[in-house]
Amino acid sequence: MKIFLLEDDFALNKIIKQSLQNRGFYVDSFTDGYKAIEFISNSKYDLYILDLNVLGFDGHKVLEFIRNDDLNVPIIMISAEIDIENIKKSYTLGCNDYIKKPFDFEELFLRIQYHLSHIKKDENSDFIVDLGYDFSFNLMEQTLHKSKFEIELTNKEKLLLTLLVKNINNTVTNEMIHEYVWDSKEMETVSMRTIVHKLKKKLKNGMILNLRGVGYKLIK
């Protein structure tokens, strides 16, 4: 799953990012509110972690910007500000959680698990999705298994399969893939086809359908 991190302390930013990556998350991290807004405009994430006091747009403005586009995505605020007014404003603007610094990284991970699990409950789904033919995919850990054996995936394959699984039996357009897997960055069409082809080889033939000129569909 994709996590967006905004934290202006370079050392803390690096530690949080590495900690989450070690847990299997794909993380984009920023230290500047202006750059964060610019990137958010062209990308989609499963969860946001926002520091309150950053350069450019502060965490509240970034929170408000996200909520204008998506009312449901989990947003966790992190801040050394402990006054009730900042906490109240954060929840009023729509954050799901507010963690006071300093915090234990295990606590942050538990909060992330909690909010992501509630999304899946709302969608009447579990983290481990049965794909049929003895294949299963863990949305939290982004791991693919055939029976009891894990099938190795690249980062791009993890993101693509996550997108397909979250939209199982529905069409995932080329535009959706471009946005989620490549963060809307410039890419060649052959790159997308290559990743899809490699992922198809790791699944049973026919599980991923090619909808020519439109996109792809994972069939269960």
PDB file of N, CA and C in Angstrom, residues 107-169:
ATOM      1  N   GLU A 107       3.834   2.434  17.841  1.00  0.00           N
ATOM      2  CA  GLU A 107       2.511   3.044  18.001  1.00  0.00           C
ATOM      3  C   GLU A 107       2.007   3.579  16.661  1.00  0.00           C
ATOM      4  N   LEU A 108       2.881   4.231  15.912  1.00  0.00           N
ATOM      5  CA  LEU A 108       2.490   4.750  14.598  1.00  0.00           C
ATOM      6  C   LEU A 108       2.036   3.619  13.690  1.00  0.00           C
ATOM      7  N   PHE A 109       2.782   2.531  13.695  1.00  0.00           N
ATOM      8  CA  PHE A 109       2.422   1.402  12.841  1.00  0.00           C
ATOM      9  C   PHE A 109       1.079   0.811  13.262  1.00  0.00           C
ATOM     10  N   LEU A 110       0.832   0.727  14.575  1.00  0.00           N
ATOM     11  CA  LEU A 110      -0.441   0.194  15.064  1.00  0.00           C
ATOM     12  C   LEU A 110      -1.597   1.103  14.647  1.00  0.00           C
ATOM     13  N   ARG A 111      -1.367   2.412  14.686  1.00  0.00           N
ATOM     14  CA  ARG A 111      -2.417   3.347  14.255  1.00  0.00           C
ATOM     15  C   ARG A 111      -2.694   3.173  12.757  1.00  0.00           C
ATOM     16  N   ILE A 112      -1.625   3.003  11.976  1.00  0.00           N
ATOM     17  CA  ILE A 112      -1.781   2.795  10.531  1.00  0.00           C
ATOM     18  C   ILE A 112      -2.579   1.521  10.273  1.00  0.00           C
ATOM     19  N   GLN A 113      -2.220   0.445  10.946  1.00  0.00           N
ATOM     20  CA  GLN A 113      -2.943  -0.816  10.801  1.00  0.00           C
ATOM     21  C   GLN A 113      -4.415  -0.641  11.141  1.00  0.00           C
ATOM     22  N   TYR A 114      -4.677   0.081  12.213  1.00  0.00           N
ATOM     23  CA  TYR A 114      -6.050   0.288  12.664  1.00  0.00           C
ATOM     24  C   TYR A 114      -6.877   0.988  11.591  1.00  0.00           C
ATOM     25  N   HIS A 115      -6.365   2.085  11.065  1.00  0.00           N
ATOM     26  CA  HIS A 115      -7.139   2.868  10.102  1.00  0.00           C
ATOM     27  C   HIS A 115      -7.288   2.144   8.767  1.00  0.00           C
ATOM     28  N   LEU A 116      -6.254   1.461   8.322  1.00  0.00           N
ATOM     29  CA  LEU A 116      -6.360   0.712   7.080  1.00  0.00           C
ATOM     30  C   LEU A 116      -7.316  -0.466   7.232  1.00  0.00           C
ATOM     31  N   SER A 117      -7.312  -1.092   8.416  1.00  0.00           N
ATOM     32  CA  SER A 117      -8.218  -2.230   8.630  1.00  0.00           C
ATOM     33  C   SER A 117      -9.665  -1.779   8.622  1.00  0.00           C
ATOM     34  N   HIS A 118      -9.931  -0.579   9.109  1.00  0.00           N
ATOM     35  CA  HIS A 118     -11.304  -0.083   9.111  1.00  0.00           C
ATOM     36  C   HIS A 118     -11.785   0.261   7.709  1.00  0.00           C
ATOM     37  N   ILE A 119     -10.861   0.658   6.848  1.00  0.00           N
ATOM     38  CA  ILE A 119     -11.236   0.885   5.448  1.00  0.00           C
ATOM     39  C   ILE A 119     -11.704  -0.421   4.849  1.00  0.00           C
ATOM     40  N   LYS A 120     -10.947  -1.481   5.074  1.00  0.00           N
ATOM     41  CA  LYS A 120     -11.285  -2.771   4.497  1.00  0.00           C
ATOM     42  C   LYS A 120     -12.587  -3.314   5.079  1.00  0.00           C
ATOM     43  N   LYS A 121     -12.855  -3.032   6.385  1.00  0.00           N
ATOM     44  CA  LYS A 121     -14.116  -3.468   6.960  1.00  0.00           C
ATOM     45  C   LYS A 121     -15.271  -2.736   6.309  1.00  0.00           C
ATOM     46  N   ASP A 122     -15.082  -1.450   6.036  1.00  0.00           N
ATOM     47  CA  ASP A 122     -16.131  -0.674   5.383  1.00  0.00           C
ATOM     48  C   ASP A 122     -16.410  -1.200   3.989  1.00  0.00           C
ATOM     49  N   GLU A 123     -15.379  -1.774   3.379  1.00  0.00           N
ATOM     50  CA  GLU A 123     -15.540  -2.309   2.034  1.00  0.00           C
ATOM     51  C   GLU A 123     -15.954  -3.785   2.076  1.00  0.00           C
ATOM     52  N   ASN A 124     -16.264  -4.277   3.314  1.00  0.00           N
ATOM     53  CA  ASN A 124     -16.658  -5.685   3.494  1.00  0.00           C
ATOM     54  C   ASN A 124     -15.596  -6.636   2.940  1.00  0.00           C
ATOM     55  N   SER A 125     -14.351  -6.332   3.253  1.00  0.00           N
ATOM     56  CA  SER A 125     -13.269  -7.168   2.753  1.00  0.00           C
ATOM     57  C   SER A 125     -12.243  -7.364   3.857  1.00  0.00           C
ATOM     58  N   ASP A 126     -11.355  -8.316   3.672  1.00  0.00           N
ATOM     59  CA  ASP A 126     -10.266  -8.561   4.602  1.00  0.00           C
ATOM     60  C   ASP A 126      -8.961  -8.187   3.932  1.00  0.00           C
ATOM     61  N   PHE A 127      -7.898  -8.143   4.724  1.00  0.00           N
ATOM     62  CA  PHE A 127      -6.594  -7.841   4.157  1.00  0.00           C
ATOM     63  C   PHE A 127      -6.134  -8.952   3.224  1.00  0.00           C
ATOM     64  N   ILE A 128      -6.408 -10.205   3.601  1.00  0.00           N
ATOM     65  CA  ILE A 128      -5.984 -11.327   2.767  1.00  0.00           C
ATOM     66  C   ILE A 128      -7.122 -11.689   1.817  1.00  0.00           C
ATOM     67  N   VAL A 129      -6.883 -11.475   0.539  1.00  0.00           N
ATOM     68  CA  VAL A 129      -7.915 -11.678  -0.477  1.00  0.00           C
ATOM     69  C   VAL A 129      -7.646 -12.968  -1.238  1.00  0.00           C
ATOM     70  N   ASP A 130      -8.629 -13.838  -1.271  1.00  0.00           N
ATOM     71  CA  ASP A 130      -8.542 -15.087  -2.026  1.00  0.00           C
ATOM     72  C   ASP A 130      -8.764 -14.780  -3.500  1.00  0.00           C
ATOM     73  N   LEU A 131      -7.759 -15.055  -4.323  1.00  0.00           N
ATOM     74  CA  LEU A 131      -7.844 -14.752  -5.752  1.00  0.00           C
ATOM     75  C   LEU A 131      -8.266 -15.969  -6.572  1.00  0.00           C
ATOM     76  N   GLY A 132      -8.440 -17.105  -5.904  1.00  0.00           N
ATOM     77  CA  GLY A 132      -8.774 -18.330  -6.617  1.00  0.00           C
ATOM     78  C   GLY A 132      -7.517 -19.050  -7.085  1.00  0.00           C
ATOM     79  N   TYR A 133      -7.674 -20.305  -7.486  1.00  0.00           N
ATOM     80  CA  TYR A 133      -6.548 -21.122  -7.991  1.00  0.00           C
ATOM     81  C   TYR A 133      -5.419 -21.218  -6.971  1.00  0.00           C
ATOM     82  N   ASP A 134      -5.767 -21.166  -5.666  1.00  0.00           N
ATOM     83  CA  ASP A 134      -4.796 -21.248  -4.566  1.00  0.00           C
ATOM     84  C   ASP A 134      -3.931 -20.006  -4.429  1.00  0.00           C
ATOM     85  N   PHE A 135      -4.284 -18.928  -5.121  1.00  0.00           N
ATOM     86  CA  PHE A 135      -3.562 -17.667  -4.981  1.00  0.00           C
ATOM     87  C   PHE A 135      -4.254 -16.801  -3.937  1.00  0.00           C
ATOM     88  N   SER A 136      -3.457 -16.071  -3.149  1.00  0.00           N
ATOM     89  CA  SER A 136      -4.003 -15.094  -2.207  1.00  0.00           C
ATOM     90  C   SER A 136      -3.072 -13.886  -2.170  1.00  0.00           C
ATOM     91  N   PHE A 137      -3.654 -12.742  -1.851  1.00  0.00           N
ATOM     92  CA  PHE A 137      -2.862 -11.509  -1.796  1.00  0.00           C
ATOM     93  C   PHE A 137      -3.171 -10.773  -0.510  1.00  0.00           C
ATOM     94  N   ASN A 138      -2.120 -10.414   0.232  1.00  0.00           N
ATOM     95  CA  ASN A 138      -2.257  -9.673   1.470  1.00  0.00           C
ATOM     96  C   ASN A 138      -2.121  -8.181   1.163  1.00  0.00           C
ATOM     97  N   LEU A 139      -3.225  -7.451   1.289  1.00  0.00           N
ATOM     98  CA  LEU A 139      -3.224  -6.033   0.941  1.00  0.00           C
ATOM     99  C   LEU A 139      -2.369  -5.196   1.881  1.00  0.00           C
ATOM    100  N   MET A 140      -2.275  -5.608   3.136  1.00  0.00           N
ATOM    101  CA  MET A 140      -1.462  -4.855   4.088  1.00  0.00           C
ATOM    102  C   MET A 140       0.021  -5.031   3.790  1.00  0.00           C
ATOM    103  N   GLU A 141       0.440  -6.283   3.615  1.00  0.00           N
ATOM    104  CA  GLU A 141       1.859  -6.571   3.409  1.00  0.00           C
ATOM    105  C   GLU A 141       2.255  -6.573   1.939  1.00  0.00           C
ATOM    106  N   GLN A 142       1.256  -6.528   1.052  1.00  0.00           N
ATOM    107  CA  GLN A 142       1.475  -6.563  -0.401  1.00  0.00           C
ATOM    108  C   GLN A 142       2.289  -7.790  -0.799  1.00  0.00           C
ATOM    109  N   THR A 143       1.849  -8.931  -0.291  1.00  0.00           N
ATOM    110  CA  THR A 143       2.525 -10.188  -0.611  1.00  0.00           C
ATOM    111  C   THR A 143       1.572 -11.131  -1.333  1.00  0.00           C
ATOM    112  N   LEU A 144       2.093 -11.800  -2.342  1.00  0.00           N
ATOM    113  CA  LEU A 144       1.329 -12.760  -3.133  1.00  0.00           C
ATOM    114  C   LEU A 144       1.766 -14.168  -2.769  1.00  0.00           C
ATOM    115  N   HIS A 145       0.791 -15.039  -2.538  1.00  0.00           N
ATOM    116  CA  HIS A 145       1.102 -16.429  -2.188  1.00  0.00           C
ATOM    117  C   HIS A 145       0.383 -17.392  -3.128  1.00  0.00           C
ATOM    118  N   LYS A 146       1.063 -18.465  -3.441  1.00  0.00           N
ATOM    119  CA  LYS A 146       0.477 -19.598  -4.156  1.00  0.00           C
ATOM    120  C   LYS A 146       0.549 -20.760  -3.180  1.00  0.00           C
ATOM    121  N   SER A 147      -0.628 -21.214  -2.704  1.00  0.00           N
ATOM    122  CA  SER A 147      -0.680 -22.167  -1.598  1.00  0.00           C
ATOM    123  C   SER A 147       0.037 -21.527  -0.408  1.00  0.00           C
ATOM    124  N   LYS A 148       1.085 -22.137   0.118  1.00  0.00           N
ATOM    125  CA  LYS A 148       1.782 -21.576   1.274  1.00  0.00           C
ATOM    126  C   LYS A 148       3.079 -20.875   0.885  1.00  0.00           C
ATOM    127  N   PHE A 149       3.346 -20.778  -0.411  1.00  0.00           N
ATOM    128  CA  PHE A 149       4.623 -20.230  -0.866  1.00  0.00           C
ATOM    129  C   PHE A 149       4.468 -18.796  -1.385  1.00  0.00           C
ATOM    130  N   GLU A 150       5.361 -17.914  -0.923  1.00  0.00           N
ATOM    131  CA  GLU A 150       5.311 -16.526  -1.363  1.00  0.00           C
ATOM    132  C   GLU A 150       5.961 -16.383  -2.737  1.00  0.00           C
ATOM    133  N   ILE A 151       5.324 -15.604  -3.594  1.00  0.00           N
ATOM    134  CA  ILE A 151       5.844 -15.312  -4.930  1.00  0.00           C
ATOM    135  C   ILE A 151       6.443 -13.912  -4.895  1.00  0.00           C
ATOM    136  N   GLU A 152       7.684 -13.793  -5.229  1.00  0.00           N
ATOM    137  CA  GLU A 152       8.382 -12.505  -5.147  1.00  0.00           C
ATOM    138  C   GLU A 152       7.825 -11.513  -6.158  1.00  0.00           C
ATOM    139  N   LEU A 153       7.608 -10.281  -5.700  1.00  0.00           N
ATOM    140  CA  LEU A 153       7.094  -9.213  -6.553  1.00  0.00           C
ATOM    141  C   LEU A 153       8.013  -7.999  -6.471  1.00  0.00           C
ATOM    142  N   THR A 154       8.164  -7.289  -7.586  1.00  0.00           N
ATOM    143  CA  THR A 154       8.886  -6.021  -7.572  1.00  0.00           C
ATOM    144  C   THR A 154       7.952  -4.949  -6.995  1.00  0.00           C
ATOM    145  N   ASN A 155       8.482  -3.773  -6.693  1.00  0.00           N
ATOM    146  CA  ASN A 155       7.654  -2.700  -6.151  1.00  0.00           C
ATOM    147  C   ASN A 155       6.525  -2.318  -7.102  1.00  0.00           C
ATOM    148  N   LYS A 156       6.832  -2.208  -8.380  1.00  0.00           N
ATOM    149  CA  LYS A 156       5.808  -1.849  -9.368  1.00  0.00           C
ATOM    150  C   LYS A 156       4.747  -2.948  -9.467  1.00  0.00           C
ATOM    151  N   GLU A 157       5.166  -4.198  -9.404  1.00  0.00           N
ATOM    152  CA  GLU A 157       4.215  -5.319  -9.452  1.00  0.00           C
ATOM    153  C   GLU A 157       3.319  -5.313  -8.224  1.00  0.00           C
ATOM    154  N   LYS A 158       3.875  -4.977  -7.063  1.00  0.00           N
ATOM    155  CA  LYS A 158       3.075  -4.892  -5.838  1.00  0.00           C
ATOM    156  C   LYS A 158       2.000  -3.823  -5.972  1.00  0.00           C
ATOM    157  N   LEU A 159       2.394  -2.661  -6.462  1.00  0.00           N
ATOM    158  CA  LEU A 159       1.436  -1.567  -6.608  1.00  0.00           C
ATOM    159  C   LEU A 159       0.351  -1.908  -7.623  1.00  0.00           C
ATOM    160  N   LEU A 160       0.752  -2.493  -8.745  1.00  0.00           N
ATOM    161  CA  LEU A 160      -0.215  -2.859  -9.779  1.00  0.00           C
ATOM    162  C   LEU A 160      -1.191  -3.904  -9.261  1.00  0.00           C
ATOM    163  N   LEU A 161      -0.681  -4.937  -8.596  1.00  0.00           N
ATOM    164  CA  LEU A 161      -1.551  -5.999  -8.102  1.00  0.00           C
ATOM    165  C   LEU A 161      -2.472  -5.468  -7.000  1.00  0.00           C
ATOM    166  N   THR A 162      -1.966  -4.584  -6.161  1.00  0.00           N
ATOM    167  CA  THR A 162      -2.806  -3.953  -5.140  1.00  0.00           C
ATOM    168  C   THR A 162      -3.980  -3.238  -5.789  1.00  0.00           C
ATOM    169  N   LEU A 163      -3.702  -2.472  -6.829  1.00  0.00           N
ATOM    170  CA  LEU A 163      -4.750  -1.734  -7.538  1.00  0.00           C
ATOM    171  C   LEU A 163      -5.758  -2.690  -8.162  1.00  0.00           C
ATOM    172  N   LEU A 164      -5.275  -3.750  -8.775  1.00  0.00           N
ATOM    173  CA  LEU A 164      -6.161  -4.720  -9.417  1.00  0.00           C
ATOM    174  C   LEU A 164      -7.019  -5.451  -8.381  1.00  0.00           C
ATOM    175  N   VAL A 165      -6.405  -5.828  -7.253  1.00  0.00           N
ATOM    176  CA  VAL A 165      -7.136  -6.555  -6.214  1.00  0.00           C
ATOM    177  C   VAL A 165      -8.205  -5.662  -5.586  1.00  0.00           C
ATOM    178  N   LYS A 166      -7.877  -4.394  -5.354  1.00  0.00           N
ATOM    179  CA  LYS A 166      -8.845  -3.463  -4.768  1.00  0.00           C
ATOM    180  C   LYS A 166     -10.008  -3.198  -5.719  1.00  0.00           C
ATOM    181  N   ASN A 167      -9.818  -3.517  -6.996  1.00  0.00           N
ATOM    182  CA  ASN A 167     -10.878  -3.338  -7.990  1.00  0.00           C
ATOM    183  C   ASN A 167     -11.209  -4.664  -8.681  1.00  0.00           C
ATOM    184  N   ILE A 168     -11.123  -5.756  -7.923  1.00  0.00           N
ATOM    185  CA  ILE A 168     -11.283  -7.092  -8.492  1.00  0.00           C
ATOM    186  C   ILE A 168     -12.616  -7.222  -9.231  1.00  0.00           C
ATOM    187  N   ASN A 169     -12.555  -7.819 -10.417  1.00  0.00           N
ATOM    188  CA  ASN A 169     -13.701  -8.010 -11.317  1.00  0.00           C
ATOM    189  C   ASN A 169     -14.197  -6.712 -11.951  1.00  0.00           C
TER     190      ASN A 169
END
